[in-house]
Coordinates of C-alpha atoms in Angstrom, one line a residue:
X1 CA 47.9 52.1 -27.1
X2 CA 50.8 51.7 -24.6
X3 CA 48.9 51.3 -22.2
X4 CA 46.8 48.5 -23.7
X5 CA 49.7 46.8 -24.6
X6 CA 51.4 46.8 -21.3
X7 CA 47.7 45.7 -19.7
X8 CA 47.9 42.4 -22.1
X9 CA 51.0 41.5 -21.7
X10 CA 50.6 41.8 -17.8
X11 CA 47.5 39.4 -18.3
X12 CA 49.3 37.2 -20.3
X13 CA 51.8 36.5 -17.9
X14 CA 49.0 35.9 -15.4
X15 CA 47.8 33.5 -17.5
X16 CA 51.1 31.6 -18.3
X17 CA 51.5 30.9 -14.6
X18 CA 48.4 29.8 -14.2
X19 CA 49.2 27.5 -17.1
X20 CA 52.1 26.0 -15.7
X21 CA 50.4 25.7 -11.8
X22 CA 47.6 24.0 -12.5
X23 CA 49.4 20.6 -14.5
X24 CA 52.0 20.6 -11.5
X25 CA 48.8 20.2 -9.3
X26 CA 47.2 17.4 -11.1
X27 CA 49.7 15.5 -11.4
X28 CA 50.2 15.3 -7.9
X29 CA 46.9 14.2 -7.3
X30 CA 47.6 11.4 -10.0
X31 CA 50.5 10.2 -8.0
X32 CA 48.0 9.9 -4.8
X33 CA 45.7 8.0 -6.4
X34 CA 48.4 5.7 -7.8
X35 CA 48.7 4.4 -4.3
X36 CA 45.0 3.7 -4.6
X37 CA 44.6 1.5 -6.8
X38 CA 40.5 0.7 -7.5
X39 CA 39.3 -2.6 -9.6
X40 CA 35.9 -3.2 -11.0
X41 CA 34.8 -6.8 -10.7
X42 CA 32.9 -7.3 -13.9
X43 CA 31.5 -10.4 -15.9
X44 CA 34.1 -12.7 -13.8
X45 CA 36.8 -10.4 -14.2
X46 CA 38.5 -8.0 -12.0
X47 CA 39.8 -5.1 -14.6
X48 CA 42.5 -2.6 -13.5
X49 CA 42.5 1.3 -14.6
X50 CA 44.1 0.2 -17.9
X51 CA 41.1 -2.4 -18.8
X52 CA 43.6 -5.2 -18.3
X53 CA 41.7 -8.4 -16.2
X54 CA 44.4 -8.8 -13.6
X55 CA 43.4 -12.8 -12.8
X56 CA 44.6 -13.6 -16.2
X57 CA 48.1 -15.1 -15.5
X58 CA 50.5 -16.1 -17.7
X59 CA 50.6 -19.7 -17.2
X60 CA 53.7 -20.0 -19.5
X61 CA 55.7 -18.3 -16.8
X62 CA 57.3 -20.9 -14.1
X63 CA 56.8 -17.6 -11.3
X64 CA 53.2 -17.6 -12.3
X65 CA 52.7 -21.6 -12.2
X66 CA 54.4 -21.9 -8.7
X67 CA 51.4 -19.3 -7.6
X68 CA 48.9 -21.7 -8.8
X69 CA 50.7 -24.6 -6.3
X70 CA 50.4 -22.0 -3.3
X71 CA 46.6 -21.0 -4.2
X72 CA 46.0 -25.0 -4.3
X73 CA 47.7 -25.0 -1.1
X74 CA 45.5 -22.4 0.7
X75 CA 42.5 -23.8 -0.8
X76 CA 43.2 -27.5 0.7
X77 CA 44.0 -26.2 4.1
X78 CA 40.7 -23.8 4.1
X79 CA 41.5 -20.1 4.2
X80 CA 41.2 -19.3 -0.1
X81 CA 39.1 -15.9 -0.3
X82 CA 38.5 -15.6 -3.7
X83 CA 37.2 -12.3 -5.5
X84 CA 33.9 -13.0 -6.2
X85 CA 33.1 -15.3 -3.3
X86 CA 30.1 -14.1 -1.3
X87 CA 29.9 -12.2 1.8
X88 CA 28.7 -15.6 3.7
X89 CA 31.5 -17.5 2.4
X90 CA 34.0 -15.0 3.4
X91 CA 32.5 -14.6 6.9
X92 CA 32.4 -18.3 7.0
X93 CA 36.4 -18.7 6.1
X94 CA 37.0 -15.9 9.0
X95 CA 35.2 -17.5 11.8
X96 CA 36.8 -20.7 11.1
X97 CA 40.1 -18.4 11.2
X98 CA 38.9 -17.1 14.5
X99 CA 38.5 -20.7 15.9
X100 CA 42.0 -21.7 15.2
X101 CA 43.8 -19.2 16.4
X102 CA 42.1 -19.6 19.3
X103 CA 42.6 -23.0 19.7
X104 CA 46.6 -22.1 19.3
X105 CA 46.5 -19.7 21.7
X106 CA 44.4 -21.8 24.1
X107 CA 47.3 -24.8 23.5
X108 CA 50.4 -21.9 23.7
X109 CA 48.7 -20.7 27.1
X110 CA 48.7 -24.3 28.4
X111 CA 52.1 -25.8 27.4
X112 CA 53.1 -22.6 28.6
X113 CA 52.2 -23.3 32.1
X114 CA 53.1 -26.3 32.5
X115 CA 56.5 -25.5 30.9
X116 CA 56.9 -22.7 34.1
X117 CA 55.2 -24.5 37.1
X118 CA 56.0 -27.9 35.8
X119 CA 59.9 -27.5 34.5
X120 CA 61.4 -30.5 32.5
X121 CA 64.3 -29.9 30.6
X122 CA 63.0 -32.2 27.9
X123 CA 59.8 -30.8 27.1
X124 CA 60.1 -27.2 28.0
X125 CA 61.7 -26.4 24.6
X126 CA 58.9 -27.5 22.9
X127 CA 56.7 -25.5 24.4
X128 CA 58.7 -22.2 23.8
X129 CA 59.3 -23.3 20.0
X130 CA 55.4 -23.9 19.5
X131 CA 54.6 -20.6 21.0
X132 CA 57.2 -19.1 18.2
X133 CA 55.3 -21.1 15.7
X134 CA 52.3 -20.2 16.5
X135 CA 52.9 -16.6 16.7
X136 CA 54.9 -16.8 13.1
X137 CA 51.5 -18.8 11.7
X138 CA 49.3 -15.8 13.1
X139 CA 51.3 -13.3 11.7
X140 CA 51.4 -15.0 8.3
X141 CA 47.8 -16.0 8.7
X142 CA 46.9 -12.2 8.9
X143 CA 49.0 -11.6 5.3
X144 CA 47.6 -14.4 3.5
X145 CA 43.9 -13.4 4.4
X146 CA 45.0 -9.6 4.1
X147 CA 47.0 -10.0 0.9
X148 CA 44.0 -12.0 -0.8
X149 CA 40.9 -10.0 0.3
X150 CA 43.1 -6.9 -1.4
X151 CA 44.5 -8.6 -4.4
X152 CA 48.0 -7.6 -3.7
X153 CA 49.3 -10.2 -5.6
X154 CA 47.7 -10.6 -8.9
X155 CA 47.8 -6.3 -8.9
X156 CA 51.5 -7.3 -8.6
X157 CA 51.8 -9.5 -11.4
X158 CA 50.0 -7.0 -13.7
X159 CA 52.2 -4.1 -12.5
X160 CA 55.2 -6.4 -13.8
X161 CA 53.4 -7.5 -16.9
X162 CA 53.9 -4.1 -18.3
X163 CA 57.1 -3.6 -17.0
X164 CA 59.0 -6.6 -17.8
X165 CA 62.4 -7.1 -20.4
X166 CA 62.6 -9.4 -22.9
X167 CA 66.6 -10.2 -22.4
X168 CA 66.1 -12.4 -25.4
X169 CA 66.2 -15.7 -23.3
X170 CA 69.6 -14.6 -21.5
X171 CA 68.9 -15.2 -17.9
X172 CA 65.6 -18.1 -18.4
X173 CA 67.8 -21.0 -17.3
X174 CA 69.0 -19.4 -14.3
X175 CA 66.0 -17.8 -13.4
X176 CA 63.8 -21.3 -14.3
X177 CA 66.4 -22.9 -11.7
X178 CA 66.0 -20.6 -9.0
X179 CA 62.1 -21.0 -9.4
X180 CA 62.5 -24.6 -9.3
X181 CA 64.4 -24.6 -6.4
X182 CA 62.1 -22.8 -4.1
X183 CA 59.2 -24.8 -5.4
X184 CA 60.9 -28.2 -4.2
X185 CA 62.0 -26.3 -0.6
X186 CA 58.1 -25.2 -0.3
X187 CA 57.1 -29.1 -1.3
X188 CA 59.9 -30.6 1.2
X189 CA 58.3 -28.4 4.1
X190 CA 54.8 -29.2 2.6
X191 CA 56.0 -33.1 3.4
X192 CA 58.0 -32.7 6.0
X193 CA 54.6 -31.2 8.0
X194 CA 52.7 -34.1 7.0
X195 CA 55.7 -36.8 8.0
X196 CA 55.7 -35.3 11.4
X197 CA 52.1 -35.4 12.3
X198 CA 52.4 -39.0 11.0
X199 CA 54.9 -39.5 14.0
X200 CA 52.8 -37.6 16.4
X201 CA 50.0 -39.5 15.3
X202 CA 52.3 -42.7 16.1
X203 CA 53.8 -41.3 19.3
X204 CA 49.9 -41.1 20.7
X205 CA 48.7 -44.4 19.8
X206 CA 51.9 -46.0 21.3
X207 CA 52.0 -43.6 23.8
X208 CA 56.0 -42.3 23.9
X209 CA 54.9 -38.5 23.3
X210 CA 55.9 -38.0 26.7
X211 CA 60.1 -38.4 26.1
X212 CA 59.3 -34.7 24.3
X213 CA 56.0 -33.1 25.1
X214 CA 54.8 -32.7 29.4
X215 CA 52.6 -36.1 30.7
X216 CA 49.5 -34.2 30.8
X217 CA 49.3 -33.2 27.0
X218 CA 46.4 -36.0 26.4
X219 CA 44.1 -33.4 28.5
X220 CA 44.9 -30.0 26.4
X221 CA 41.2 -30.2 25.5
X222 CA 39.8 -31.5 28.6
X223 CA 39.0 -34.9 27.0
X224 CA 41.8 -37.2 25.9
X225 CA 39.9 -38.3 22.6
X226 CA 40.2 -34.6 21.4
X227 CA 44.5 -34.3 21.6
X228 CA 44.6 -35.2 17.5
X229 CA 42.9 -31.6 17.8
X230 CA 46.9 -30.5 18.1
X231 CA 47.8 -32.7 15.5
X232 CA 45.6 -30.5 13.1
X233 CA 46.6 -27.4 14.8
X234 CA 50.4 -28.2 13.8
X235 CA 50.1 -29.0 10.4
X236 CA 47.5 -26.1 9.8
X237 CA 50.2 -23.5 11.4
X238 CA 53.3 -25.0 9.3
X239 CA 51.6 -24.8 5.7
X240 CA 50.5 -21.6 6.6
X241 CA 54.1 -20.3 7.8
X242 CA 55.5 -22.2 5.0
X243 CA 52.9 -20.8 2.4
X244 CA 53.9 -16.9 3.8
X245 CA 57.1 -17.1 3.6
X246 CA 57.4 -19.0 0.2
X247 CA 55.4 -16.1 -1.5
X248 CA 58.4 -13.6 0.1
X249 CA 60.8 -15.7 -1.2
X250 CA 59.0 -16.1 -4.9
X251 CA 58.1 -12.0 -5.3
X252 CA 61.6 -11.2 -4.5
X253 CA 63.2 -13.1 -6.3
X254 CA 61.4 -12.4 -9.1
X255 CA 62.0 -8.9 -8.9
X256 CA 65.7 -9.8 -8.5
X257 CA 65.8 -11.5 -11.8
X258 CA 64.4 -8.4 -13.8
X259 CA 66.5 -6.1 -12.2
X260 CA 69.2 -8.3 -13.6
X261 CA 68.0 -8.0 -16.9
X262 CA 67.4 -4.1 -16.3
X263 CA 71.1 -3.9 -15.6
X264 CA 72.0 -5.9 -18.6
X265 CA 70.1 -4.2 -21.5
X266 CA 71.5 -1.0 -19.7
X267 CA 75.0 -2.3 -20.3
X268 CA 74.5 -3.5 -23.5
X269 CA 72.5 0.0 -24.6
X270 CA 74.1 1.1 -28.1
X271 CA 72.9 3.6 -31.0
X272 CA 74.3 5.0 -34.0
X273 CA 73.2 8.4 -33.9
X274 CA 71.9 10.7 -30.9
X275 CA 68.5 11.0 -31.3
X276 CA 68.5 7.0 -31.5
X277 CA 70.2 7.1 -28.0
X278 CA 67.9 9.9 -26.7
X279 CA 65.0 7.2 -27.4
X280 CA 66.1 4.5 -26.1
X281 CA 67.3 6.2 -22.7
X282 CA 63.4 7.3 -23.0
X283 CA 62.5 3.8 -23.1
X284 CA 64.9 2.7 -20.2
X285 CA 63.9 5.5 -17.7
X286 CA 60.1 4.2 -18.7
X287 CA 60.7 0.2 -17.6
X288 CA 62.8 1.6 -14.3
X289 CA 60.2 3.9 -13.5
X290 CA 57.5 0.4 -13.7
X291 CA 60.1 -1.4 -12.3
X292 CA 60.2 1.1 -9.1
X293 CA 56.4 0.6 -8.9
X294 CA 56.8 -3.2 -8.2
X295 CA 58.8 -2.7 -5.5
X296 CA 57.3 -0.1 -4.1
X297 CA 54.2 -2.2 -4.3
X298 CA 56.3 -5.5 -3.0
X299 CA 57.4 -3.0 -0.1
X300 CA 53.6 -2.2 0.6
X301 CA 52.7 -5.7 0.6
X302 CA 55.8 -7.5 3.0
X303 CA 56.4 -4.1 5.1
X304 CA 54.7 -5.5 8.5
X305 CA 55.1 -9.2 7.7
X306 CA 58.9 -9.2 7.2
X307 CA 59.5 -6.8 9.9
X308 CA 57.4 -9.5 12.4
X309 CA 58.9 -12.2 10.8
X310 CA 62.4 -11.5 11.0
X311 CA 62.1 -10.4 15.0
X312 CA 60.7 -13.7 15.7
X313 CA 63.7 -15.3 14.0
X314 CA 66.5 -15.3 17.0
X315 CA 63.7 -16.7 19.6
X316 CA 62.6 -19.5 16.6
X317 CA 67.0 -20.5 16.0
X318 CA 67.3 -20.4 20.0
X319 CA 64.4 -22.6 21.0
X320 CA 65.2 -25.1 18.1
X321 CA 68.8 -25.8 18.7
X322 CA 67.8 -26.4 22.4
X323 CA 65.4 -28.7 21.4
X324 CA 68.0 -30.8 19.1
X325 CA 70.3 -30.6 22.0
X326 CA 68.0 -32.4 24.6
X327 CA 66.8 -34.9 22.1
X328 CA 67.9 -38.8 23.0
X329 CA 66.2 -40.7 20.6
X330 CA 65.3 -40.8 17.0
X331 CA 61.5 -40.4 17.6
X332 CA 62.4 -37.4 19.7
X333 CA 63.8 -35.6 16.8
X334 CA 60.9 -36.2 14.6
X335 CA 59.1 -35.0 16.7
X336 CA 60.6 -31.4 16.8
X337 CA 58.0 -29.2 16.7
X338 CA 55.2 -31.0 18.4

């Protein structure tokens, strides 16, 4: 009887550990394949793990609303990819893609050349600064189609749906404010693009483009009826660089604004007795672990573009404030990134 005894207690220790190994394993593969995140596109919708449709924004949100003006955006200037567009509308939108950035590239490679074996002081500046462009454009170019053929951001918004704090109305005003603020520096660029191809568009017909750009410009594309081809090419590269960069600016500060209100209701935490306090630290170490997702999803999304981005920014600050600095006239200065 001893022995029997000692034989199944020996097995139930064998089994205990394999009790406790196995759940350690699988939830280690369930962190993996958090990373890898899988939608099913289904009767117009696109519906996450949890059945939630992840297109369904909350309009009532100013964050939300000032993602609408940016889709409108990339929708009038050609490169929307939406998720249940075909394959020969998507391979339409990427050859046309392809075509532009060859075109910049063709025009970088030119001014370039005549900014080395042609030197003027005047115009050489602009040719650096429009190669900087350019290269900022591709880069964001890249994230917008990237970003939108992966659904980065609505899988964003419905990470934060589930993890955000009602503060009771504590930090709207501010928060509204800072939203409305970079929506009215994202239209003033928006404009801004469109008032200076309006005074290229001017400086071609009346022909004093030359006080900023080199004398042969008009033949870029070989034939002088096709140089409004640049005046496309600039506004198509500033909303784009403007449209990338906005959507930084917009995630971020959103997630700045809830880890505020994290902070606050984590302050304010009170309870009467201890298992009221043992819940609610439950609930808090809950919305911070949701709360790390979204930035660790914000850091997955912006990793390469902000890195690119932000090495491009000394070269971009250089080139411009030469540029001012060799200006004469008015037109000139409108004319800064032409």
């Amino acid at each position: 009887m001893k022995v029997d005894e000692r034989e199944s207690q020996k097995n139930h220790k064998k089994t205990a550990k394999k009790e406790v190994q196995v759940p350690l394993a699988k939830d280690c593969s369930d962190e993996a394949e958090e990373d890898e995140v899988r939608f099913v596109k289904k009767n117009g919708k696109v519906l996450a793990s949890d059945g939630c449709d992840i297109l369904d924004f909350d309009l009532s949100d100013p964050a939300c609303r000032q993602f609408c003006l940016f889709a409108w955006c990339i929708t009038f200037i050609g490169i929307r990819f939406r998720p249940f567009d075909s394959k020969l509308a998507i391979t339409l939108r990427l050859i046309y893609q392809g075509l532009v950035i060859a075109l910049c590239l063709y025009t970088c490679g030119y001014d370039f050349y005549h900014a080395v074996y042609h030197y003027d002081p005047r115009t050489s500046g602009t040719a650096y600064q429009w190669m900087v462009v350019v290269a900022q454009a591709m880069f964001s170019q890249f994230f917008l189609t990237k970003a939108q053929l992966k659904l980065w951001i609505p899988d964003f918004f419905h990470t934060l749906k589930h993890a955000r704090i009602d503060d009771g109305g504590y930090f709207d005003k501010p928060r509204e404010r800072s939203i409305r603020n970079n929506t009215n520096r994202f239209l003033f660029l928006f404009f801004t693009a469109i008032g200076a191809n309006f005074c290229y568009f001017l400086s071609v017909q009346f022909d004093f483009a030359t006080e900023v750009i080199h004398s042969s410009f008009r033949y870029t594309y070989i034939y002088e009826e096709l140089v409004y081809l640049r005046l496309y090419l600039i506004y198509f590269n500033m909303e784009v660089w403007a449209i990338a960069l906005h959507t930084y600016m917009c995630l971020s500060n959103i997630m700045y604004w809830e880890a505020k209100k994290f902070n606050r209701k984590l302050k304010e935490m009170k309870a009467e007795t201890p298992e009221e306090m043992v819940k609610k630290v439950e609930e808090m170490i809950l919305i911070h672990t949701q709360l790390n997702r979204c930035v660790r999803e914000l850091d997955q999304i912006f990793k390469i573009y902000a890195f690119l981005i932000v090495c491009s920014i000394v070269p971009s600050t250089l080139f411009t404030a030469a540029m001012v600095l060799t200006r004469t006239s008015m037109i000139g200065f409108l004319l800064w990134f032409v």
